[in-house]
Tab-separated table of C-alpha atoms in Angstrom:
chain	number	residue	atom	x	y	z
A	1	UNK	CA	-37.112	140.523	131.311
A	2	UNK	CA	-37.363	140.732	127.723
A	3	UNK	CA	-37.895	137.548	125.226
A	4	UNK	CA	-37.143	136.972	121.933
A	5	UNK	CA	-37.975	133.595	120.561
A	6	UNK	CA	-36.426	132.668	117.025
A	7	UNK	CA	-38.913	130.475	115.423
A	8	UNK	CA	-40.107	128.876	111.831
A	9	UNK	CA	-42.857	131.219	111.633
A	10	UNK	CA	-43.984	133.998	112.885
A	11	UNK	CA	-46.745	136.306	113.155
A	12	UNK	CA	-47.599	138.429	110.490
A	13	UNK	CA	-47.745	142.041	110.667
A	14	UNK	CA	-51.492	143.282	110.313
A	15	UNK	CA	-51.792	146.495	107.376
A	16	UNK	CA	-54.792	148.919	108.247
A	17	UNK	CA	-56.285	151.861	106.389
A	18	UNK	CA	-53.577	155.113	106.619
A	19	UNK	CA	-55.443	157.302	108.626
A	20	UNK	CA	-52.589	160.625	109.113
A	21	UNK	CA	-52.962	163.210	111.808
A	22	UNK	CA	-52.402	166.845	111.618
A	23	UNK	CA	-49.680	168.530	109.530
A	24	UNK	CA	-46.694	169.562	111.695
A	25	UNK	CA	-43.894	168.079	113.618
A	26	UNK	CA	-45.509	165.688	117.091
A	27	UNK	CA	-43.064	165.115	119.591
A	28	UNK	CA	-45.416	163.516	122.438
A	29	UNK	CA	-43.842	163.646	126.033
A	30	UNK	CA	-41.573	166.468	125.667
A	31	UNK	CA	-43.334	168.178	127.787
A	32	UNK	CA	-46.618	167.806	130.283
A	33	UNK	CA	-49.088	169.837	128.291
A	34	UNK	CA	-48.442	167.596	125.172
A	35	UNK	CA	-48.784	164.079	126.180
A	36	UNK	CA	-52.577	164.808	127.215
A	37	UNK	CA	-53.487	166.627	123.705
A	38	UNK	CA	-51.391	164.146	121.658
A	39	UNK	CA	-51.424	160.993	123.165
A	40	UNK	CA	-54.661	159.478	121.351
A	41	UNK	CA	-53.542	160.564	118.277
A	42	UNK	CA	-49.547	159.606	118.127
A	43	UNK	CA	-51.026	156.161	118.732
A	44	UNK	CA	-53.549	155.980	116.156
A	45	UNK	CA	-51.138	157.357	113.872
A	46	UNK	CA	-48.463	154.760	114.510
A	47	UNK	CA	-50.991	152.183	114.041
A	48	UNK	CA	-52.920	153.045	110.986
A	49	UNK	CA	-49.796	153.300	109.005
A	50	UNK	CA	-46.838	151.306	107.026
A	51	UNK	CA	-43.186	152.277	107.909
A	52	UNK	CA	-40.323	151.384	106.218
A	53	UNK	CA	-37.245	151.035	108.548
A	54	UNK	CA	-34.920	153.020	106.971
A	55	UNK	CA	-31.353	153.357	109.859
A	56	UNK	CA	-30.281	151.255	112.670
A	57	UNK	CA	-27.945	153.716	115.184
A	58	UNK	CA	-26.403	151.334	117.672
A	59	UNK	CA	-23.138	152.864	119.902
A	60	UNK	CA	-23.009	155.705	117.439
A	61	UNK	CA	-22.538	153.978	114.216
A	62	UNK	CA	-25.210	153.659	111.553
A	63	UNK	CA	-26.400	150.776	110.099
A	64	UNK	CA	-28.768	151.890	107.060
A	65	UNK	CA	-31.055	149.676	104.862
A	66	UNK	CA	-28.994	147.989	102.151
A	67	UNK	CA	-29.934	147.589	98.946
A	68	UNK	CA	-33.809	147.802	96.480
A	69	UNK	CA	-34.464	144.685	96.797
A	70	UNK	CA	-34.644	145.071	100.986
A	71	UNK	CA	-36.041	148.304	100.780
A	72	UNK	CA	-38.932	146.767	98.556
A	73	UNK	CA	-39.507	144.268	100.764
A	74	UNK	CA	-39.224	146.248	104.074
A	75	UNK	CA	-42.323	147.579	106.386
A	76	UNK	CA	-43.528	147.527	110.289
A	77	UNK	CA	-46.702	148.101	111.245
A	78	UNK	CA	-48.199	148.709	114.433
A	79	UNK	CA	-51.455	146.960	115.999
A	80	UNK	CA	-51.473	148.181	119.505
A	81	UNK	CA	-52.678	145.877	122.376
A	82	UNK	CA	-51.864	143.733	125.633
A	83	UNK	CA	-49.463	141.092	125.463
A	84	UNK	CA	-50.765	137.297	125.902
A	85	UNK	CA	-48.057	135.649	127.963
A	86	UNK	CA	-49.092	132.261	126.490
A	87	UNK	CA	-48.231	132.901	122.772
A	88	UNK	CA	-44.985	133.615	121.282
A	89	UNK	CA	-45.379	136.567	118.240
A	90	UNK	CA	-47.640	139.077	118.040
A	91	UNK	CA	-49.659	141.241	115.404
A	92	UNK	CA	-47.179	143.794	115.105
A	93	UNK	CA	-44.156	143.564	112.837
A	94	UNK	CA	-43.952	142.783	109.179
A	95	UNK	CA	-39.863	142.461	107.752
A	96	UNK	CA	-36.598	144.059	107.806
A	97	UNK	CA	-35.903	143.259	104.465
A	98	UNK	CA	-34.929	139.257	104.985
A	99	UNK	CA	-36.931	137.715	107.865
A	100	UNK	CA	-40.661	138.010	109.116
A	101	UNK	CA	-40.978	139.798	112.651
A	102	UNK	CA	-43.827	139.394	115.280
A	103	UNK	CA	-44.040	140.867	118.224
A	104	UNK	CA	-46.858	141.849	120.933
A	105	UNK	CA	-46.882	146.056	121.064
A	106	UNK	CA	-48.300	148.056	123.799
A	107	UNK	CA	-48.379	151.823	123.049
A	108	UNK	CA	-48.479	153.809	126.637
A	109	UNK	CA	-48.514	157.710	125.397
A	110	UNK	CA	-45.286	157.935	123.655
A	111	UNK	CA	-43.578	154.518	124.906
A	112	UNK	CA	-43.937	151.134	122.710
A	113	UNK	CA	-43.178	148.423	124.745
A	114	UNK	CA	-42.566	145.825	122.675
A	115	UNK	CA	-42.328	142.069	123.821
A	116	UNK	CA	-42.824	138.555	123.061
A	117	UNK	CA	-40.545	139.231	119.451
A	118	UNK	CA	-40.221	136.136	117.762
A	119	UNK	CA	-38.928	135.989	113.953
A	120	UNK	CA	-38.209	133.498	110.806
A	121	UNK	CA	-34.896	131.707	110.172
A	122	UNK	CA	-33.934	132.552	107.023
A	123	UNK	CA	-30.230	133.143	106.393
A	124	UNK	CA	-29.773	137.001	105.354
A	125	UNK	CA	-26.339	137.567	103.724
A	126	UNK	CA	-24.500	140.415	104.858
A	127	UNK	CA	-25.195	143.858	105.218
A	128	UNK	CA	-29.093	142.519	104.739
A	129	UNK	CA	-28.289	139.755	108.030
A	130	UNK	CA	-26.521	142.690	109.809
A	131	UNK	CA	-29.027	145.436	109.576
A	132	UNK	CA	-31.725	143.094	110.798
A	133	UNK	CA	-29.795	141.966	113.858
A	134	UNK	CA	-29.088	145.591	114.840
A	135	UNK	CA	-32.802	146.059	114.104
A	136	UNK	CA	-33.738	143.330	116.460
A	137	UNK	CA	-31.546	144.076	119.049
A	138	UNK	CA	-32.966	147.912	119.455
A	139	UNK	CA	-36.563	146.965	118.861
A	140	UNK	CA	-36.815	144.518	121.242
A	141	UNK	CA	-37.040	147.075	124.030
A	142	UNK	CA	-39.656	149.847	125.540
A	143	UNK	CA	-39.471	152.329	122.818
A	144	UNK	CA	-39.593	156.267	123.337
A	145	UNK	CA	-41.068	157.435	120.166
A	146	UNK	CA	-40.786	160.782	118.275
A	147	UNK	CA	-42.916	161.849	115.006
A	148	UNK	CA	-41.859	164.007	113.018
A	149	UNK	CA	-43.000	165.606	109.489
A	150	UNK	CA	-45.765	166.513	107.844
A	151	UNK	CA	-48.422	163.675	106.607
A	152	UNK	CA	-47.458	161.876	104.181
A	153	UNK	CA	-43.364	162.096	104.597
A	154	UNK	CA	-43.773	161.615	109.114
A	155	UNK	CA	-40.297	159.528	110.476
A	156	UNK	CA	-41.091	157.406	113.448
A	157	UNK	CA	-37.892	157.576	115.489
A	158	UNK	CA	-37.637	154.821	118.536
A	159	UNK	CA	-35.111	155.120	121.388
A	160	UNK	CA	-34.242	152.500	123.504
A	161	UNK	CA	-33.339	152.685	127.639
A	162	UNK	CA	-29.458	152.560	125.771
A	163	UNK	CA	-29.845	155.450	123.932
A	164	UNK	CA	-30.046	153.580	120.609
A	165	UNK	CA	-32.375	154.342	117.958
A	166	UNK	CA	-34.612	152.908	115.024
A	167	UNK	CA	-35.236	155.494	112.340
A	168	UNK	CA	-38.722	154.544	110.209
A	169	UNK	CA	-40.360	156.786	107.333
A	170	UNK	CA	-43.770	156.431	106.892
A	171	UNK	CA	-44.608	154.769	103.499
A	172	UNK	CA	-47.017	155.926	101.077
A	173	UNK	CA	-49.454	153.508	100.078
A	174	UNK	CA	-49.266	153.250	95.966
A	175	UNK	CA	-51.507	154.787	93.748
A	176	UNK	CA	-54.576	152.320	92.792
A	177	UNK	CA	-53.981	153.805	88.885
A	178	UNK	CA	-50.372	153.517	87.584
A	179	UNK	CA	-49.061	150.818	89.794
A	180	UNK	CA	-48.383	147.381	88.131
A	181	UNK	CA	-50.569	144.945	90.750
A	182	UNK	CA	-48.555	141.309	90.795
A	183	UNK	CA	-51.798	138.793	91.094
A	184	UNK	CA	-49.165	135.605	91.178
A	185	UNK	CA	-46.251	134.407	88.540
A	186	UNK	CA	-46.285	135.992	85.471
A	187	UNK	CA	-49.359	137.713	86.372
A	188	UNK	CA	-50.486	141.216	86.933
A	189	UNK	CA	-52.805	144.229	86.038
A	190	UNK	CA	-52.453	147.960	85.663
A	191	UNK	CA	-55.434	150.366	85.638
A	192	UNK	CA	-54.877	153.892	84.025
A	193	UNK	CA	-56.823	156.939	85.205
A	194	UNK	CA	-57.913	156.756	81.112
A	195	UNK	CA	-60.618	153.777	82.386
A	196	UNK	CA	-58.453	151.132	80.798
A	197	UNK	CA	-56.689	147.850	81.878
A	198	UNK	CA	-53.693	146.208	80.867
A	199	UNK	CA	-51.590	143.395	82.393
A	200	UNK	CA	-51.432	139.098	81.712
A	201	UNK	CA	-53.025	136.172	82.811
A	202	UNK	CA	-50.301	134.356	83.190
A	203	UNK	CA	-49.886	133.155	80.185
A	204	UNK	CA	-51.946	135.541	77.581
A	205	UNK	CA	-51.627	138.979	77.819
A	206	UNK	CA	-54.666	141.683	77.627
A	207	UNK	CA	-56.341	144.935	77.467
A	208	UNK	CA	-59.445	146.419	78.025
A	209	UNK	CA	-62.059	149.187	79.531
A	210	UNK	CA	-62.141	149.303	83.358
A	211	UNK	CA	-63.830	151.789	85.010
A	212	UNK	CA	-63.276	152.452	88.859
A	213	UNK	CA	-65.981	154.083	91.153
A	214	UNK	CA	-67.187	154.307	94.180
A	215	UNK	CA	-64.988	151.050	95.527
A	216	UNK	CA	-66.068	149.235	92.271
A	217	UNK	CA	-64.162	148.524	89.241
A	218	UNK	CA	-66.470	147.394	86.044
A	219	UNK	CA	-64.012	145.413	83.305
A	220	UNK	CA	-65.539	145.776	79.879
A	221	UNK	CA	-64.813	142.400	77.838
A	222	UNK	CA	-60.831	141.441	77.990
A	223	UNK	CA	-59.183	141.004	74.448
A	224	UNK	CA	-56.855	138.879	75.257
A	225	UNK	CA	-54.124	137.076	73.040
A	226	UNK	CA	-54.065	133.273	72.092
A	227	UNK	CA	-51.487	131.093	73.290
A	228	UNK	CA	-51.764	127.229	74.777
A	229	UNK	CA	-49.947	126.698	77.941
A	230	UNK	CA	-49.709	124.184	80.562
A	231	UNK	CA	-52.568	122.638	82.238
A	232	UNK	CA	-52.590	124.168	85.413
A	233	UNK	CA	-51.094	127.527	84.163
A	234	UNK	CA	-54.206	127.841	81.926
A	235	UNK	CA	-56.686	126.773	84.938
A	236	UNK	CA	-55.475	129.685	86.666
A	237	UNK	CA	-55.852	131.789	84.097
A	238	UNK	CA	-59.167	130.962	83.674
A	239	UNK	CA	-59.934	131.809	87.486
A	240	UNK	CA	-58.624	135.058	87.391
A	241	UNK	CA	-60.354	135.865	83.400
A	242	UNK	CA	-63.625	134.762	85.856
A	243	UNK	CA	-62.815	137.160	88.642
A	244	UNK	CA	-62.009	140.419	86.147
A	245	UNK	CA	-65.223	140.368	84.469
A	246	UNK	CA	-67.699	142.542	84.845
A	247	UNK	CA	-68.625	144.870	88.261
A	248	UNK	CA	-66.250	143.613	91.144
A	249	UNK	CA	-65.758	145.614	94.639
A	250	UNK	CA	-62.033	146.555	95.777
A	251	UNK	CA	-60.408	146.829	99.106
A	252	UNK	CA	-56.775	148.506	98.914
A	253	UNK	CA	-54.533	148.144	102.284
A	254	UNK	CA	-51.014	149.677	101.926
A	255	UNK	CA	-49.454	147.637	98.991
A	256	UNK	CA	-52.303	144.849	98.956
A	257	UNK	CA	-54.915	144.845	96.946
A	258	UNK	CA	-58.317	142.815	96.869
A	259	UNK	CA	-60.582	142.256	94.098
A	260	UNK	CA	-63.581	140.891	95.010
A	261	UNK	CA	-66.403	138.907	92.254
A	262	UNK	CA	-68.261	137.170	94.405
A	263	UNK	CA	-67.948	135.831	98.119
A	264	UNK	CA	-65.348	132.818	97.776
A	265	UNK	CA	-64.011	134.440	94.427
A	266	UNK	CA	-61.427	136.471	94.612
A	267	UNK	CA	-57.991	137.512	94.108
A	268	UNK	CA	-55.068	139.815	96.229
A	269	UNK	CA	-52.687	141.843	94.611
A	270	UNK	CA	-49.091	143.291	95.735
A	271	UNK	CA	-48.031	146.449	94.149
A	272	UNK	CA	-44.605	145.477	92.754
């Protein structure tokens, strides 16, 4: 019997490296010869990439993704393995839009059997609150899945034992040169493919050279502007000045990205 525990917190969804498959349209189990060649792959697939739930079909009617701000917000990910019976949530998940999702998933050839789905209490107003329920409702539930697409553009459908489905589109992780990186209030960064940096501290805003390579970026000295503001905003602005200085290394997964100084200084960034 399926579980779904509303909770305070729940597990976040882990975001890996996208790692796409072959161009082309995958539907695994539609017939013998294809669950043995595809099986491997329509997993790893699933799991080394960001969705963004995009329709809810429940009884016919569709219940699509209201609204920017939700459809900012909104992404599953997948992070296949055995459920442990003692512990509510699981690795899998991410949000609808409103609430945070966890739950355990277990990918057997082209079924997800999801279980153990717990999820935050926030109150979502409206079509926001509805669409998640619906979501909920279907997801909770061993999955058939279908891919579909080439690389790049796939949609993940997922029908349930009712005949109910979950329509996902895979989402493209942003470019590391042209997207505005949030590091925090008031702060952010943008790189251009020009070597160059622009973005604010928080409090001052700057520009200067940065040069990306090989997983590296190497700031040239930040001109920055000259304003006085409160203690702690300043502190932090000092930090991050520290951390975009010179040669750091960079990790980007999906919309997150980490710039690394030194070990125990460094900063993570959200593509806004």
């Amino acid at each position: 019997m399926k579980r779904t525990t509303y909770a305070k917190y729940a597990a976040a969804a882990l975001a890996g490296t996208t790692v796409l498959a072959a161009c082309g349209t995958e539907s695994v189990g539609t017939a013998p010869k294809d669950v043995a060649t595809l099986a491997d792959t329509f997993a790893d697939t699933i799991a080394d990439t960001s969705w963004v739930p995009r329709k809810v079909t429940v009884d016919g009617k569709d219940y699509v993704l209201p609204g920017k701000a939700a459809l900012k917000k909104a992404r599953i990910t997948f992070k296949p393995g055995t459920a442990d019976p003692d512990t509510g949530g699981g690795e899998s998940g991410g949000s609808v839009g409103c609430n945070s999702i966890g739950a355990d998933v277990d990918i057997q050839g082209d079924t997800l059997k999801v279980s153990d789905l717990v999820q935050t209490l926030i109150g979502c107003p409206g079509a926001v609150g509805e669409f998640e329920e619906k979501f909920v409702g279907v997801f909770d539930n061993d999955l058939k899945a279908r891919l579909d697409g080439p690389p790049g553009t796939r949609t993940l459908t997922l029908t349930s034992p009712e005949h109910d489905t979950i329509t996902l589109r895979e989402k493209k992780p942003p470019a590391l040169q042209g997207t505005r990186w949030s590091l925090g209030e008031s702060a952010y960064l943008t790189l251009t493919k020009n070597n160059t940096v622009t973005g604010s501290l928080g409090c001052n805003t700057f520009h200067g050279r940065a040069t990306v390579k090989d997983g590296t970026i190497v700031f040239g000295r930040l001109a920055t502007t000259r304003m006085m503001c409160a203690g702690a905003v300043m502190k932090t602005e000092r930090e991050l000045a520290g951390i975009l200085d010179g040669k750091v290394s960079y990790q980007q997964e999906h919309d997150s990205l980490k710039i690394t100084k030194a070990p125990g200084k460094s900063v993570t960034a959200r593509a806004e």
